[in-house]
mmCIF file of C-alpha atoms in Angstrom:
data_model
loop_
_atom_site.group_PDB
_atom_site.id
_atom_site.type_symbol
_atom_site.label_atom_id
_atom_site.label_comp_id
_atom_site.label_asym_id
_atom_site.label_seq_id
_atom_site.Cartn_x
_atom_site.Cartn_y
_atom_site.Cartn_z
ATOM 1 C CA MET A 1 127.978 -119.681 -71.087
ATOM 2 C CA GLU A 2 131.213 -120.141 -69.170
ATOM 3 C CA ASP A 3 131.515 -116.370 -68.688
ATOM 4 C CA ILE A 4 128.008 -116.280 -67.206
ATOM 5 C CA GLN A 5 128.794 -119.144 -64.812
ATOM 6 C CA ASN A 6 131.992 -117.416 -63.695
ATOM 7 C CA THR A 7 130.123 -114.165 -63.056
ATOM 8 C CA VAL A 8 127.398 -115.959 -61.077
ATOM 9 C CA LYS A 9 130.180 -117.559 -59.028
ATOM 10 C CA LYS A 10 131.689 -114.116 -58.383
ATOM 11 C CA PHE A 11 128.355 -112.791 -57.144
ATOM 12 C CA LYS A 12 128.172 -115.698 -54.699
ATOM 13 C CA GLU A 13 131.706 -114.855 -53.556
ATOM 14 C CA ALA A 14 130.640 -111.229 -53.118
ATOM 15 C CA ARG A 15 127.776 -112.326 -50.869
ATOM 16 C CA LYS A 16 130.199 -114.435 -48.862
ATOM 17 C CA GLU A 17 132.530 -111.446 -48.439
ATOM 18 C CA LEU A 18 129.611 -109.256 -47.387
ATOM 19 C CA SER A 19 128.695 -111.778 -44.686
ATOM 20 C CA LYS A 20 131.980 -110.901 -42.932
ATOM 21 C CA ALA A 21 130.503 -107.505 -42.080
ATOM 22 C CA ILE A 22 126.757 -108.225 -42.123
ATOM 23 C CA ILE A 23 125.533 -111.025 -39.878
ATOM 24 C CA GLY A 24 122.278 -112.601 -41.053
ATOM 25 C CA GLN A 25 119.854 -110.414 -43.081
ATOM 26 C CA GLU A 26 120.027 -112.955 -45.922
ATOM 27 C CA ASN A 27 116.810 -111.723 -47.506
ATOM 28 C CA VAL A 28 117.949 -108.092 -47.418
ATOM 29 C CA VAL A 29 121.318 -108.925 -49.004
ATOM 30 C CA SER A 30 119.583 -110.982 -51.716
ATOM 31 C CA GLU A 31 117.263 -108.114 -52.584
ATOM 32 C CA VAL A 32 120.167 -105.656 -52.704
ATOM 33 C CA PHE A 33 122.004 -107.829 -55.236
ATOM 34 C CA MET A 34 118.818 -108.381 -57.256
ATOM 35 C CA ALA A 35 118.164 -104.637 -57.406
ATOM 36 C CA LEU A 36 121.751 -104.041 -58.506
ATOM 37 C CA LEU A 37 121.442 -106.602 -61.316
ATOM 38 C CA ALA A 38 118.030 -105.342 -62.409
ATOM 39 C CA ASP A 39 119.378 -101.768 -62.634
ATOM 40 C CA GLY A 40 116.939 -100.637 -59.965
ATOM 41 C CA HIS A 41 117.085 -98.800 -56.657
ATOM 42 C CA ILE A 42 116.141 -99.954 -53.187
ATOM 43 C CA LEU A 43 114.461 -98.337 -50.182
ATOM 44 C CA LEU A 44 115.558 -99.870 -46.871
ATOM 45 C CA GLU A 45 113.295 -99.409 -43.868
ATOM 46 C CA GLY A 46 114.330 -100.403 -40.381
ATOM 47 C CA VAL A 47 114.905 -99.149 -36.866
ATOM 48 C CA PRO A 48 118.339 -97.663 -36.012
ATOM 49 C CA GLY A 49 121.230 -100.028 -35.382
ATOM 50 C CA LEU A 50 120.312 -102.823 -37.799
ATOM 51 C CA GLY A 51 123.343 -102.223 -40.024
ATOM 52 C CA LYS A 52 121.709 -100.506 -42.999
ATOM 53 C CA THR A 53 124.521 -97.985 -43.464
ATOM 54 C CA LEU A 54 127.186 -100.642 -42.816
ATOM 55 C CA LEU A 55 125.585 -102.834 -45.480
ATOM 56 C CA VAL A 56 125.867 -100.127 -48.137
ATOM 57 C CA ARG A 57 129.448 -99.187 -47.204
ATOM 58 C CA SER A 58 130.518 -102.832 -47.225
ATOM 59 C CA LEU A 59 128.790 -103.418 -50.569
ATOM 60 C CA ALA A 60 130.788 -100.590 -52.172
ATOM 61 C CA LYS A 61 134.056 -102.126 -50.934
ATOM 62 C CA VAL A 62 133.229 -105.619 -52.180
ATOM 63 C CA LEU A 63 132.124 -104.303 -55.591
ATOM 64 C CA GLN A 64 135.038 -101.844 -55.942
ATOM 65 C CA LEU A 65 132.633 -98.998 -56.686
ATOM 66 C CA ASP A 66 132.784 -95.303 -55.849
ATOM 67 C CA PHE A 67 130.575 -94.515 -52.850
ATOM 68 C CA HIS A 68 129.040 -91.340 -51.426
ATOM 69 C CA ARG A 69 126.780 -90.885 -48.431
ATOM 70 C CA VAL A 70 124.355 -87.987 -47.942
ATOM 71 C CA GLN A 71 122.700 -87.435 -44.575
ATOM 72 C CA PHE A 72 119.242 -86.081 -45.365
ATOM 73 C CA THR A 73 118.179 -83.292 -43.003
ATOM 74 C CA PRO A 74 115.360 -80.683 -43.073
ATOM 75 C CA ASP A 75 117.757 -77.947 -44.249
ATOM 76 C CA LEU A 76 119.319 -79.984 -47.087
ATOM 77 C CA MET A 77 118.981 -78.283 -50.485
ATOM 78 C CA PRO A 78 118.844 -79.850 -53.996
ATOM 79 C CA ALA A 79 122.236 -78.302 -54.803
ATOM 80 C CA ASP A 80 123.728 -80.243 -51.881
ATOM 81 C CA ILE A 81 122.905 -83.416 -53.827
ATOM 82 C CA ILE A 82 123.283 -82.647 -57.529
ATOM 83 C CA GLY A 83 125.858 -79.827 -57.292
ATOM 84 C CA MET A 84 125.896 -76.170 -58.293
ATOM 85 C CA GLU A 85 127.565 -73.628 -60.562
ATOM 86 C CA VAL A 86 130.386 -71.608 -59.035
ATOM 87 C CA LEU A 87 131.868 -68.403 -60.479
ATOM 88 C CA GLU A 88 135.494 -69.094 -61.438
ATOM 89 C CA GLU A 89 138.230 -66.893 -62.908
ATOM 90 C CA ASP A 90 140.709 -67.847 -65.626
ATOM 91 C CA ARG A 91 144.046 -66.724 -64.211
ATOM 92 C CA SER A 92 145.677 -66.384 -67.616
ATOM 93 C CA THR A 93 143.000 -64.159 -69.190
ATOM 94 C CA GLY A 94 141.178 -62.763 -66.162
ATOM 95 C CA LYS A 95 137.831 -63.803 -67.645
ATOM 96 C CA ARG A 96 135.153 -65.094 -65.343
ATOM 97 C CA PHE A 97 132.946 -68.074 -66.072
ATOM 98 C CA PHE A 98 130.559 -70.439 -64.316
ATOM 99 C CA GLN A 99 131.888 -73.906 -63.524
ATOM 100 C CA PHE A 100 129.540 -76.725 -62.539
ATOM 101 C CA ASN A 101 130.796 -78.490 -59.424
ATOM 102 C CA LYS A 102 129.317 -81.974 -59.299
ATOM 103 C CA GLY A 103 127.538 -83.053 -56.124
ATOM 104 C CA PRO A 104 127.623 -86.417 -54.334
ATOM 105 C CA VAL A 105 125.018 -87.902 -56.711
ATOM 106 C CA PHE A 106 127.848 -88.341 -59.223
ATOM 107 C CA THR A 107 128.961 -91.702 -57.906
ATOM 108 C CA ASN A 108 128.309 -95.420 -58.415
ATOM 109 C CA ILE A 109 126.616 -96.135 -55.080
ATOM 110 C CA LEU A 110 124.743 -93.337 -53.334
ATOM 111 C CA LEU A 111 123.426 -93.798 -49.807
ATOM 112 C CA ALA A 112 120.533 -91.429 -49.102
ATOM 113 C CA ASP A 113 120.459 -91.803 -45.329
ATOM 114 C CA GLU A 114 117.076 -91.068 -43.687
ATOM 115 C CA ILE A 115 115.646 -89.805 -46.961
ATOM 116 C CA ASN A 116 112.285 -88.937 -45.391
ATOM 117 C CA ARG A 117 113.856 -86.288 -43.132
ATOM 118 C CA THR A 118 114.176 -83.769 -45.965
ATOM 119 C CA PRO A 119 111.304 -81.846 -47.632
ATOM 120 C CA PRO A 120 109.838 -82.949 -51.011
ATOM 121 C CA LYS A 121 111.705 -80.121 -52.777
ATOM 122 C CA THR A 122 115.012 -81.830 -51.993
ATOM 123 C CA GLN A 123 113.691 -85.374 -52.337
ATOM 124 C CA SER A 124 112.657 -84.557 -55.908
ATOM 125 C CA ALA A 125 116.260 -83.709 -56.790
ATOM 126 C CA LEU A 126 116.825 -87.465 -57.069
ATOM 127 C CA LEU A 127 113.952 -88.182 -59.478
ATOM 128 C CA GLU A 128 115.831 -87.510 -62.703
ATOM 129 C CA ALA A 129 118.908 -89.331 -61.462
ATOM 130 C CA MET A 130 116.860 -92.383 -60.488
ATOM 131 C CA GLN A 131 114.957 -92.639 -63.766
ATOM 132 C CA GLU A 132 117.204 -91.203 -66.507
ATOM 133 C CA ARG A 133 120.612 -91.703 -64.818
ATOM 134 C CA GLU A 134 121.441 -88.074 -65.522
ATOM 135 C CA VAL A 135 121.206 -84.625 -63.924
ATOM 136 C CA THR A 136 120.103 -81.385 -65.580
ATOM 137 C CA TYR A 137 121.378 -78.069 -64.213
ATOM 138 C CA ALA A 138 121.132 -74.631 -65.838
ATOM 139 C CA GLY A 139 119.968 -76.175 -69.099
ATOM 140 C CA LYS A 140 122.852 -78.635 -69.349
ATOM 141 C CA THR A 141 122.584 -82.388 -68.878
ATOM 142 C CA TYR A 142 125.292 -84.393 -67.137
ATOM 143 C CA LYS A 143 125.451 -88.193 -67.296
ATOM 144 C CA LEU A 144 125.927 -90.141 -64.083
ATOM 145 C CA PRO A 145 128.642 -92.801 -63.773
ATOM 146 C CA GLU A 146 127.673 -96.379 -64.596
ATOM 147 C CA PRO A 147 126.537 -98.329 -62.762
ATOM 148 C CA PHE A 148 124.474 -95.914 -60.655
ATOM 149 C CA PHE A 149 122.744 -97.498 -57.668
ATOM 150 C CA LEU A 150 120.715 -95.577 -55.077
ATOM 151 C CA LEU A 151 120.048 -97.070 -51.660
ATOM 152 C CA ALA A 152 117.824 -94.960 -49.420
ATOM 153 C CA THR A 153 117.053 -95.599 -45.762
ATOM 154 C CA GLN A 154 114.241 -94.492 -43.510
ATOM 155 C CA ASN A 155 113.269 -95.044 -39.892
ATOM 156 C CA PRO A 156 109.684 -96.340 -39.405
ATOM 157 C CA LEU A 157 109.475 -95.208 -35.777
ATOM 158 C CA GLU A 158 110.019 -91.457 -35.934
ATOM 159 C CA GLN A 159 107.263 -89.717 -37.893
ATOM 160 C CA SER A 160 107.591 -86.271 -36.274
ATOM 161 C CA GLY A 161 109.590 -83.953 -38.510
ATOM 162 C CA THR A 162 109.602 -86.355 -41.446
ATOM 163 C CA TYR A 163 108.224 -85.999 -44.963
ATOM 164 C CA PRO A 164 106.745 -89.187 -46.481
ATOM 165 C CA LEU A 165 108.018 -89.858 -49.984
ATOM 166 C CA PRO A 166 105.490 -88.998 -52.726
ATOM 167 C CA GLU A 167 104.024 -91.904 -54.683
ATOM 168 C CA ALA A 168 105.873 -90.869 -57.863
ATOM 169 C CA GLN A 169 109.209 -91.238 -56.102
ATOM 170 C CA LEU A 170 108.277 -94.449 -54.296
ATOM 171 C CA ASP A 171 107.365 -95.968 -57.660
ATOM 172 C CA ARG A 172 110.925 -95.387 -58.860
ATOM 173 C CA PHE A 173 112.301 -97.759 -56.237
ATOM 174 C CA LEU A 174 112.467 -101.313 -57.516
ATOM 175 C CA PHE A 175 112.235 -102.770 -53.992
ATOM 176 C CA TYR A 176 110.894 -101.593 -50.663
ATOM 177 C CA THR A 177 112.847 -103.795 -48.252
ATOM 178 C CA VAL A 178 112.035 -104.030 -44.557
ATOM 179 C CA VAL A 179 115.078 -104.796 -42.402
ATOM 180 C CA GLN A 180 114.023 -107.002 -39.486
ATOM 181 C CA TYR A 181 115.630 -107.576 -36.091
ATOM 182 C CA PRO A 182 118.302 -110.311 -36.131
ATOM 183 C CA ALA A 183 117.656 -113.803 -34.797
ATOM 184 C CA GLU A 184 118.974 -114.638 -31.317
ATOM 185 C CA GLN A 185 122.156 -116.410 -32.463
ATOM 186 C CA GLU A 186 122.789 -113.744 -35.092
ATOM 187 C CA GLU A 187 122.599 -111.057 -32.421
ATOM 188 C CA VAL A 188 125.141 -112.954 -30.304
ATOM 189 C CA ASP A 189 127.439 -113.164 -33.349
ATOM 190 C CA ILE A 190 127.037 -109.418 -33.921
ATOM 191 C CA LEU A 191 128.073 -108.686 -30.345
ATOM 192 C CA GLN A 192 131.128 -110.900 -30.737
ATOM 193 C CA LEU A 193 132.119 -109.356 -34.075
ATOM 194 C CA THR A 194 131.692 -105.689 -33.156
ATOM 195 C CA THR A 195 133.008 -105.394 -29.599
ATOM 196 C CA GLY A 196 136.604 -106.519 -30.089
ATOM 197 C CA ASN A 197 139.691 -105.160 -31.812
ATOM 198 C CA GLN A 198 139.650 -107.651 -34.662
ATOM 199 C CA LYS A 199 138.223 -106.294 -37.910
ATOM 200 C CA ASN A 200 137.367 -108.477 -40.876
ATOM 201 C CA GLN A 201 138.998 -107.315 -44.101
ATOM 202 C CA LEU A 202 136.611 -107.228 -47.053
ATOM 203 C CA ASN A 203 138.187 -108.390 -50.298
ATOM 204 C CA PRO A 204 137.106 -106.791 -53.609
ATOM 205 C CA THR A 205 135.275 -109.378 -55.700
ATOM 206 C CA LEU A 206 133.521 -107.703 -58.634
ATOM 207 C CA THR A 207 134.183 -104.734 -60.894
ATOM 208 C CA ALA A 208 131.917 -102.158 -62.530
ATOM 209 C CA GLU A 209 132.514 -103.745 -65.945
ATOM 210 C CA GLU A 210 131.444 -107.177 -64.686
ATOM 211 C CA ILE A 211 128.301 -105.729 -63.104
ATOM 212 C CA LEU A 212 127.293 -103.951 -66.328
ATOM 213 C CA LYS A 213 127.906 -107.129 -68.332
ATOM 214 C CA ALA A 214 125.831 -109.127 -65.839
ATOM 215 C CA ARG A 215 122.988 -106.611 -66.180
ATOM 216 C CA SER A 216 122.961 -107.203 -69.915
ATOM 217 C CA TRP A 217 122.813 -110.974 -69.404
ATOM 218 C CA VAL A 218 119.968 -110.602 -66.906
ATOM 219 C CA ARG A 219 117.809 -108.847 -69.498
ATOM 220 C CA ASP A 220 118.450 -111.722 -71.932
ATOM 221 C CA ILE A 221 117.143 -114.337 -69.493
ATOM 222 C CA HIS A 222 114.115 -116.117 -70.920
ATOM 223 C CA ILE A 223 110.617 -115.784 -69.497
ATOM 224 C CA ASP A 224 107.629 -117.608 -70.999
ATOM 225 C CA LYS A 225 104.767 -115.534 -72.329
ATOM 226 C CA GLU A 226 102.470 -117.480 -70.013
ATOM 227 C CA LEU A 227 104.420 -116.159 -67.027
ATOM 228 C CA LEU A 228 104.268 -112.622 -68.423
ATOM 229 C CA VAL A 229 100.485 -112.996 -68.538
ATOM 230 C CA LYS A 230 100.517 -114.149 -64.894
ATOM 231 C CA VAL A 231 102.608 -111.134 -63.880
ATOM 232 C CA SER A 232 100.141 -108.851 -65.645
ATOM 233 C CA GLN A 233 97.233 -110.578 -63.887
ATOM 234 C CA LEU A 234 98.986 -110.199 -60.519
ATOM 235 C CA VAL A 235 99.565 -106.466 -60.983
ATOM 236 C CA ARG A 236 96.071 -105.845 -62.337
ATOM 237 C CA SER A 237 94.550 -107.780 -59.429
ATOM 238 C CA THR A 238 95.839 -105.069 -57.043
ATOM 239 C CA ARG A 239 93.570 -102.444 -58.648
ATOM 240 C CA PRO A 240 90.090 -102.152 -57.103
ATOM 241 C CA GLN A 241 88.648 -100.969 -60.435
ATOM 242 C CA ASN A 242 89.285 -104.264 -62.247
ATOM 243 C CA SER A 243 89.890 -106.798 -59.496
ATOM 244 C CA ASP A 244 87.450 -109.541 -58.582
ATOM 245 C CA ILE A 245 89.223 -110.262 -55.282
ATOM 246 C CA GLU A 246 87.144 -109.244 -52.291
ATOM 247 C CA LEU A 247 90.163 -108.282 -50.140
ATOM 248 C CA VAL A 248 91.276 -105.782 -52.790
ATOM 249 C CA LYS A 249 87.829 -104.219 -53.109
ATOM 250 C CA GLN A 250 87.555 -103.983 -49.337
ATOM 251 C CA TYR A 251 91.011 -102.709 -48.372
ATOM 252 C CA VAL A 252 92.829 -101.185 -51.370
ATOM 253 C CA ASP A 253 92.565 -97.531 -52.382
ATOM 254 C CA TRP A 254 95.035 -97.540 -55.297
ATOM 255 C CA GLY A 255 96.694 -100.474 -57.040
ATOM 256 C CA ALA A 256 100.083 -100.861 -58.687
ATOM 257 C CA GLY A 257 100.849 -99.295 -62.072
ATOM 258 C CA PRO A 258 102.531 -100.809 -65.164
ATOM 259 C CA ARG A 259 106.015 -100.115 -63.758
ATOM 260 C CA ALA A 260 105.276 -102.750 -61.090
ATOM 261 C CA GLY A 261 104.962 -105.438 -63.768
ATOM 262 C CA GLN A 262 108.228 -104.370 -65.383
ATOM 263 C CA SER A 263 109.909 -104.451 -61.977
ATOM 264 C CA ILE A 264 108.609 -107.938 -61.152
ATOM 265 C CA VAL A 265 109.881 -109.336 -64.458
ATOM 266 C CA LEU A 266 113.331 -107.746 -64.160
ATOM 267 C CA ALA A 267 113.672 -108.727 -60.506
ATOM 268 C CA ALA A 268 112.570 -112.289 -61.277
ATOM 269 C CA LYS A 269 115.208 -112.475 -64.012
ATOM 270 C CA ALA A 270 117.841 -111.251 -61.546
ATOM 271 C CA HIS A 271 116.678 -113.859 -59.028
ATOM 272 C CA ALA A 272 117.024 -116.590 -61.658
ATOM 273 C CA PHE A 273 120.485 -115.333 -62.642
ATOM 274 C CA LEU A 274 121.756 -115.404 -59.060
ATOM 275 C CA ASP A 275 120.411 -118.956 -58.817
ATOM 276 C CA GLY A 276 122.426 -119.936 -61.900
ATOM 277 C CA ARG A 277 119.436 -120.324 -64.244
ATOM 278 C CA LEU A 278 118.806 -118.787 -67.666
ATOM 279 C CA SER A 279 115.024 -119.050 -67.494
ATOM 280 C CA VAL A 280 112.448 -117.613 -65.098
ATOM 281 C CA ILE A 281 110.248 -119.998 -63.122
ATOM 282 C CA PRO A 282 107.155 -119.192 -60.992
ATOM 283 C CA GLU A 283 109.225 -119.347 -57.784
ATOM 284 C CA ASP A 284 111.291 -116.385 -59.010
ATOM 285 C CA ILE A 285 108.148 -114.280 -59.326
ATOM 286 C CA LYS A 286 106.897 -115.327 -55.889
ATOM 287 C CA ALA A 287 110.273 -114.449 -54.358
ATOM 288 C CA VAL A 288 110.204 -110.819 -55.532
ATOM 289 C CA ALA A 289 106.478 -109.958 -55.602
ATOM 290 C CA LEU A 290 106.198 -108.580 -52.065
ATOM 291 C CA ALA A 291 109.271 -106.329 -52.218
ATOM 292 C CA VAL A 292 108.097 -104.927 -55.572
ATOM 293 C CA LEU A 293 104.456 -104.383 -54.608
ATOM 294 C CA ARG A 294 104.844 -103.378 -50.936
ATOM 295 C CA HIS A 295 105.165 -99.649 -51.735
ATOM 296 C CA ARG A 296 102.986 -99.598 -54.843
ATOM 297 C CA VAL A 297 99.697 -100.730 -53.290
ATOM 298 C CA VAL A 298 97.978 -98.001 -51.251
ATOM 299 C CA LEU A 299 95.599 -99.307 -48.592
ATOM 300 C CA ASN A 300 92.513 -97.374 -47.515
ATOM 301 C CA PHE A 301 91.376 -96.135 -44.119
ATOM 302 C CA VAL A 302 89.449 -99.349 -43.409
ATOM 303 C CA ALA A 303 92.627 -101.413 -43.787
ATOM 304 C CA LYS A 304 94.500 -99.126 -41.414
ATOM 305 C CA THR A 305 91.809 -99.262 -38.757
ATOM 306 C CA GLU A 306 91.657 -103.067 -38.991
ATOM 307 C CA LYS A 307 95.476 -103.299 -39.138
ATOM 308 C CA PHE A 308 95.389 -105.124 -42.462
ATOM 309 C CA THR A 309 98.753 -104.863 -44.257
ATOM 310 C CA VAL A 310 100.170 -105.306 -47.731
ATOM 311 C CA GLU A 311 102.248 -108.176 -46.297
ATOM 312 C CA GLN A 312 98.961 -110.006 -45.698
ATOM 313 C CA LEU A 313 97.470 -109.067 -49.056
ATOM 314 C CA ILE A 314 100.204 -110.100 -51.521
ATOM 315 C CA PRO A 315 100.367 -113.811 -50.501
ATOM 316 C CA GLU A 316 96.580 -114.010 -50.967
ATOM 317 C CA LEU A 317 96.888 -112.500 -54.448
ATOM 318 C CA LEU A 318 99.624 -114.979 -55.361
ATOM 319 C CA LYS A 319 97.307 -117.838 -54.401
ATOM 320 C CA THR A 320 94.678 -116.602 -56.851
ATOM 321 C CA ILE A 321 97.219 -116.284 -59.721
ATOM 322 C CA LYS A 322 98.228 -119.937 -60.066
#
């Protein structure tokens, strides 16, 4: 128990260190840490200049983890992410052989910057890494380092020349997090922090071993069967086929799949852990429901014409699942 309390304290210290570089964005930082603890990945959406890339770089420093960044462009190829085989020569024997050179995906924290700027062929290169934590090339399978954490960014404004992520890949992201504009005072603080010569030094707080141990503890956190039933009801209520909620029947084309329920439970456990609790309460589920379901509920044409959003739908569903 003491080890768990010490680790929770270290995660709070890590958040405090991160606040030296990231002003505000408390909700975004919370969801990043929850995704890390739940062994999930996160898709960050926001306009340029909100500090998405800085957040990921700073996180790697605070957690003492290896970090790679890939700028996704239309001409990016799968081999630019996972690596490729190169013909090598043994100088002692003169024999030639193929050597697999690992790509940037072989890291602890991978930043896929502007992931929707590359075609689906290249986007799909991340599917195996995201789900199985391994990469297969030329019939051989290579394990990724642990922990492996993918953070992808996309710009909601520019749709020309972009390729929306397929539903199968979206479903592999634990959270879809929208990065909002900073509050007025936060923006003043950002201007003060970033326009002078003084740079805040980020101190390493956690290690890979501590993160992996914390992940194990998160999975052991208790959740009542009654709450599991409520999570199942919440996910099933998003499906027009078996939902009695009029808003769902009117505006939803496709509802969330079973992976959404798994994600809500794991994220709720991570939320409880970061709060210093060893049991999930309803507030934990409410705190993570929107970020988990935002990208898993597909609205129909009627919703788009009436400007009805998932952000409006999920709170209504939570009210029906008491």
